[in-house]
Amino acid sequence: MNANIYEIFNSIQGEGIYVGTRQVFVRFCGCQLSCEYCDTKEARSAVKQCRIDCRYIDNPLDINTAIDVINYLWTPSTRSISLTGGEPLLHIDFIKELAEDVPKLYLETNAGFPEYAKDVADQIEIAACDIKLPEHRATDDYPRLLDAELQTVEIFHSRGVETFVKIIVLPETTEKSIGSAVLGIKSIDDSIPLVLQPVTPVNIDVRQLLDLMDFAGSHLSNVRMIPQLHRSLNIP
């Protein structure tokens, strides 16, 4: 089993409810979306070599090499393996085989593939599910994407995976534009954590952020505003 992987590295989780946690990151290549704010555009397509620290290994990477690299990068304070991208759910067979040999998989997904989520849910311990907004311009068919994302959240949540949702806030984001996502999460379980993440490096008005939190908080019991930590620390 092999996969096209952009990079593998050890760093600090900079987003979501596990911000500040040490992880080994496996960044897969390939993504079906084209979000305007994406900060990993280089991982949307396949690359010839996978970066590991300051060296490179030819792609595609076989599963045993990936496991060896993960074990090499593991440290005493490391707590999980972040499967990120790109979109890791495009590599579910690789993930299922990886899960047989490494601990605690933390999935960072755009949640656009509920059928793949269903297939890999038993191997995932934590699922960080993005929900896109119309202003993200991620796809030409936003209603279809939102429906798929909510299905994915429901699948992971119902299968006992620790699940939270992340929404990127742009300057033009309003209560109306997050409304369908918030109500969709509420229809699954209003206790699912929602992280509103201000886009970087743009400065978002604090009043706007607080108003969005209050709107979401009127429907959900666990709403947080968490900016990207790794950008402020200038780390991967």
CSV table of C-alpha atoms in Angstrom, one decimal:
chain,number,residue,atom,x,y,z
A,1,MET,CA,0.0,0.0,0.0
A,2,ASN,CA,1.3,3.5,-0.9
A,3,ALA,CA,0.2,7.1,-1.1
A,4,ASN,CA,1.3,10.4,-2.4
A,5,ILE,CA,2.3,12.4,0.6
A,6,TYR,CA,3.5,16.0,0.6
A,7,GLU,CA,5.3,16.0,3.9
A,8,ILE,CA,5.7,14.3,7.3
A,9,PHE,CA,6.8,16.4,10.3
A,10,ASN,CA,6.5,16.8,14.0
A,11,SER,CA,5.0,20.1,15.3
A,12,ILE,CA,2.3,21.7,17.4
A,13,GLN,CA,-1.3,21.5,16.5
A,14,GLY,CA,-2.3,25.1,15.7
A,15,GLU,CA,-6.0,24.8,15.2
A,16,GLY,CA,-9.2,23.5,16.9
A,17,ILE,CA,-9.8,22.3,20.4
A,18,TYR,CA,-6.5,20.4,20.6
A,19,VAL,CA,-4.5,23.5,19.9
A,20,GLY,CA,-1.0,23.4,21.5
A,21,THR,CA,-0.8,19.6,21.4
A,22,ARG,CA,2.3,18.0,20.0
A,23,GLN,CA,1.6,15.8,16.9
A,24,VAL,CA,3.3,14.0,14.0
A,25,PHE,CA,1.6,15.5,10.9
A,26,VAL,CA,1.1,13.4,7.7
A,27,ARG,CA,0.1,15.8,4.9
A,28,PHE,CA,-1.5,13.9,2.0
A,29,CYS,CA,-1.7,15.2,-1.5
A,30,GLY,CA,-4.9,15.8,-3.4
A,31,CYS,CA,-8.0,17.9,-2.7
A,32,GLN,CA,-11.3,18.2,-4.5
A,33,LEU,CA,-12.0,21.8,-3.2
A,34,SER,CA,-10.5,25.2,-4.1
A,35,CYS,CA,-11.0,27.4,-1.0
A,36,GLU,CA,-9.8,30.9,-1.5
A,37,TYR,CA,-8.1,31.1,1.9
A,38,CYS,CA,-6.2,27.8,1.6
A,39,ASP,CA,-2.8,28.0,3.2
A,40,THR,CA,-1.6,24.6,1.7
A,41,LYS,CA,-2.4,25.0,-2.0
A,42,GLU,CA,0.8,23.2,-2.8
A,43,ALA,CA,-0.7,20.0,-1.4
A,44,ARG,CA,-3.7,20.0,-3.7
A,45,SER,CA,-1.9,18.0,-6.4
A,46,ALA,CA,0.5,15.1,-6.4
A,47,VAL,CA,4.2,15.9,-5.9
A,48,LYS,CA,7.3,13.9,-6.9
A,49,GLN,CA,8.9,13.8,-3.5
A,50,CYS,CA,7.8,13.8,0.2
A,51,ARG,CA,9.6,16.2,2.5
A,52,ILE,CA,10.7,14.8,5.9
A,53,ASP,CA,12.6,17.4,7.9
A,54,CYS,CA,15.3,18.7,5.5
A,55,ARG,CA,15.4,15.6,3.2
A,56,TYR,CA,13.2,14.2,0.5
A,57,ILE,CA,11.9,10.7,-0.3
A,58,ASP,CA,10.4,9.7,-3.7
A,59,ASN,CA,6.6,9.4,-3.9
A,60,PRO,CA,4.5,7.5,-3.7
A,61,LEU,CA,5.5,6.5,-0.1
A,62,ASP,CA,4.9,2.9,0.9
A,63,ILE,CA,3.2,2.2,4.2
A,64,ASN,CA,6.2,0.7,5.9
A,65,THR,CA,8.3,3.8,5.1
A,66,ALA,CA,5.6,6.1,6.4
A,67,ILE,CA,5.4,4.1,9.7
A,68,ASP,CA,9.2,4.2,10.1
A,69,VAL,CA,9.2,8.0,9.6
A,70,ILE,CA,6.4,8.4,12.1
A,71,ASN,CA,8.2,6.4,14.7
A,72,TYR,CA,11.4,8.3,14.0
A,73,LEU,CA,9.6,11.7,14.5
A,74,TRP,CA,7.7,10.6,17.6
A,75,THR,CA,8.8,12.3,20.9
A,76,PRO,CA,7.8,11.9,24.5
A,77,SER,CA,5.4,14.8,24.4
A,78,THR,CA,3.8,13.7,21.1
A,79,ARG,CA,0.2,12.7,21.6
A,80,SER,CA,-1.3,11.8,18.2
A,81,ILE,CA,-0.9,11.6,14.5
A,82,SER,CA,-2.6,14.3,12.5
A,83,LEU,CA,-3.8,13.1,9.1
A,84,THR,CA,-4.1,16.3,7.1
A,85,GLY,CA,-3.8,17.6,3.6
A,86,GLY,CA,-4.9,18.1,1.0
A,87,GLU,CA,-7.7,15.8,1.8
A,88,PRO,CA,-6.8,12.6,3.7
A,89,LEU,CA,-10.1,10.9,3.1
A,90,LEU,CA,-8.9,10.4,-0.5
A,91,HIS,CA,-6.5,7.8,1.0
A,92,ILE,CA,-8.7,5.7,3.2
A,93,ASP,CA,-7.0,2.3,2.3
A,94,PHE,CA,-3.7,3.8,3.3
A,95,ILE,CA,-5.2,5.2,6.5
A,96,LYS,CA,-6.8,1.8,7.5
A,97,GLU,CA,-3.5,0.1,7.1
A,98,LEU,CA,-1.6,2.8,8.9
A,99,ALA,CA,-4.0,2.4,11.9
A,100,GLU,CA,-2.9,-1.2,12.4
A,101,ASP,CA,0.6,0.0,13.4
A,102,VAL,CA,0.4,3.5,14.8
A,103,PRO,CA,-1.5,5.0,17.8
A,104,LYS,CA,-4.3,7.6,18.0
A,105,LEU,CA,-5.2,9.0,14.5
A,106,TYR,CA,-6.5,12.6,14.5
A,107,LEU,CA,-8.2,13.3,11.2
A,108,GLU,CA,-8.3,16.8,9.7
A,109,THR,CA,-10.9,16.7,6.9
A,110,ASN,CA,-13.0,19.0,4.7
A,111,ALA,CA,-15.7,16.4,5.4
A,112,GLY,CA,-16.7,16.3,1.7
A,113,PHE,CA,-16.7,12.5,1.4
A,114,PRO,CA,-19.3,10.9,3.8
A,115,GLU,CA,-19.0,7.5,2.0
A,116,TYR,CA,-15.3,7.4,2.8
A,117,ALA,CA,-15.9,8.6,6.4
A,118,LYS,CA,-18.2,5.7,6.9
A,119,ASP,CA,-15.5,3.3,5.7
A,120,VAL,CA,-12.7,4.6,7.9
A,121,ALA,CA,-14.6,5.8,11.1
A,122,ASP,CA,-13.5,2.8,13.2
A,123,GLN,CA,-9.8,3.7,12.7
A,124,ILE,CA,-10.2,7.4,13.7
A,125,GLU,CA,-10.1,8.6,17.3
A,126,ILE,CA,-10.6,12.3,16.7
A,127,ALA,CA,-12.2,14.0,13.7
A,128,ALA,CA,-11.7,17.7,13.0
A,129,CYS,CA,-14.4,18.4,10.4
A,130,ASP,CA,-14.3,21.6,8.4
A,131,ILE,CA,-17.6,23.1,7.2
A,132,LYS,CA,-17.2,25.5,4.3
A,133,LEU,CA,-19.3,28.7,3.8
A,134,PRO,CA,-20.5,30.2,0.5
A,135,GLU,CA,-17.9,33.0,0.7
A,136,HIS,CA,-15.1,30.4,0.8
A,137,ARG,CA,-15.8,29.7,-2.9
A,138,ALA,CA,-14.7,26.1,-2.4
A,139,THR,CA,-17.1,24.6,-5.0
A,140,ASP,CA,-19.6,25.4,-7.6
A,141,ASP,CA,-22.3,23.4,-5.8
A,142,TYR,CA,-22.3,24.7,-2.2
A,143,PRO,CA,-25.6,23.1,-1.0
A,144,ARG,CA,-24.3,19.7,-2.1
A,145,LEU,CA,-21.0,20.2,-0.3
A,146,LEU,CA,-22.7,21.4,2.9
A,147,ASP,CA,-25.0,18.3,2.9
A,148,ALA,CA,-22.0,16.0,2.5
A,149,GLU,CA,-20.1,17.8,5.3
A,150,LEU,CA,-23.0,17.4,7.7
A,151,GLN,CA,-23.4,13.8,6.8
A,152,THR,CA,-19.7,13.2,7.6
A,153,VAL,CA,-20.0,15.0,10.9
A,154,GLU,CA,-23.0,12.8,11.8
A,155,ILE,CA,-21.2,9.6,10.7
A,156,PHE,CA,-18.2,10.2,12.9
A,157,HIS,CA,-20.3,11.4,15.8
A,158,SER,CA,-22.7,8.5,15.7
A,159,ARG,CA,-19.8,6.0,15.5
A,160,GLY,CA,-18.2,7.3,18.7
A,161,VAL,CA,-15.4,9.3,17.2
A,162,GLU,CA,-14.6,12.4,19.2
A,163,THR,CA,-15.8,15.0,16.6
A,164,PHE,CA,-15.7,18.8,16.4
A,165,VAL,CA,-16.4,21.3,13.6
A,166,LYS,CA,-14.3,24.2,12.4
A,167,ILE,CA,-15.5,27.1,10.3
A,168,ILE,CA,-13.2,29.7,8.9
A,169,VAL,CA,-14.4,33.3,9.4
A,170,LEU,CA,-13.8,35.8,6.6
A,171,PRO,CA,-14.4,39.6,6.8
A,172,GLU,CA,-17.6,39.0,4.8
A,173,THR,CA,-18.9,36.2,7.0
A,174,THR,CA,-22.3,36.9,8.6
A,175,GLU,CA,-24.8,35.2,10.8
A,176,LYS,CA,-26.8,34.4,7.6
A,177,SER,CA,-23.8,32.7,5.9
A,178,ILE,CA,-23.1,30.5,8.9
A,179,GLY,CA,-26.7,29.9,9.7
A,180,SER,CA,-27.3,26.7,7.7
A,181,ALA,CA,-24.1,25.1,9.0
A,182,VAL,CA,-24.9,26.0,12.7
A,183,LEU,CA,-28.5,24.7,12.4
A,184,GLY,CA,-27.2,21.5,10.6
A,185,ILE,CA,-24.8,20.8,13.5
A,186,LYS,CA,-27.6,21.4,16.0
A,187,SER,CA,-29.8,18.9,14.2
A,188,ILE,CA,-27.1,16.3,14.8
A,189,ASP,CA,-26.2,17.1,18.4
A,190,ASP,CA,-26.1,20.6,19.9
A,191,SER,CA,-23.2,19.6,22.1
A,192,ILE,CA,-20.8,19.0,19.2
A,193,PRO,CA,-18.0,21.6,19.7
A,194,LEU,CA,-17.8,24.4,17.0
A,195,VAL,CA,-14.6,26.3,16.5
A,196,LEU,CA,-14.9,29.7,14.7
A,197,GLN,CA,-11.4,30.4,13.3
A,198,PRO,CA,-10.6,33.9,12.0
A,199,VAL,CA,-8.8,33.7,8.7
A,200,THR,CA,-5.1,34.7,8.7
A,201,PRO,CA,-3.4,37.0,8.1
A,202,VAL,CA,-6.5,39.2,7.7
A,203,ASN,CA,-7.6,41.1,10.8
A,204,ILE,CA,-11.2,40.4,11.6
A,205,ASP,CA,-13.2,42.9,13.6
A,206,VAL,CA,-13.6,41.7,17.2
A,207,ARG,CA,-17.2,42.8,17.3
A,208,GLN,CA,-17.9,40.6,14.3
A,209,LEU,CA,-16.3,37.6,16.0
A,210,LEU,CA,-18.3,38.1,19.2
A,211,ASP,CA,-21.6,38.5,17.3
A,212,LEU,CA,-20.9,35.3,15.4
A,213,MET,CA,-20.1,33.5,18.6
A,214,ASP,CA,-23.4,34.7,20.2
A,215,PHE,CA,-25.4,33.6,17.2
A,216,ALA,CA,-23.8,30.2,17.1
A,217,GLY,CA,-24.0,30.0,20.9
A,218,SER,CA,-27.8,30.5,20.8
A,219,HIS,CA,-28.0,27.1,19.1
A,220,LEU,CA,-25.0,25.2,20.2
A,221,SER,CA,-23.6,24.6,23.7
A,222,ASN,CA,-19.9,24.6,23.0
A,223,VAL,CA,-18.7,27.4,20.7
A,224,ARG,CA,-15.2,28.7,20.8
A,225,MET,CA,-13.2,31.3,18.9
A,226,ILE,CA,-9.6,30.0,18.3
A,227,PRO,CA,-7.1,31.7,16.0
A,228,GLN,CA,-4.3,29.8,14.3
A,229,LEU,CA,-1.5,29.3,16.9
A,230,HIS,CA,1.2,28.0,14.5
A,231,ARG,CA,1.0,31.2,12.4
A,232,SER,CA,1.8,33.4,15.4
A,233,LEU,CA,4.7,31.1,16.4
A,234,ASN,CA,5.9,30.8,12.7
A,235,ILE,CA,6.1,27.0,12.8
A,236,PRO,CA,4.6,24.5,10.3
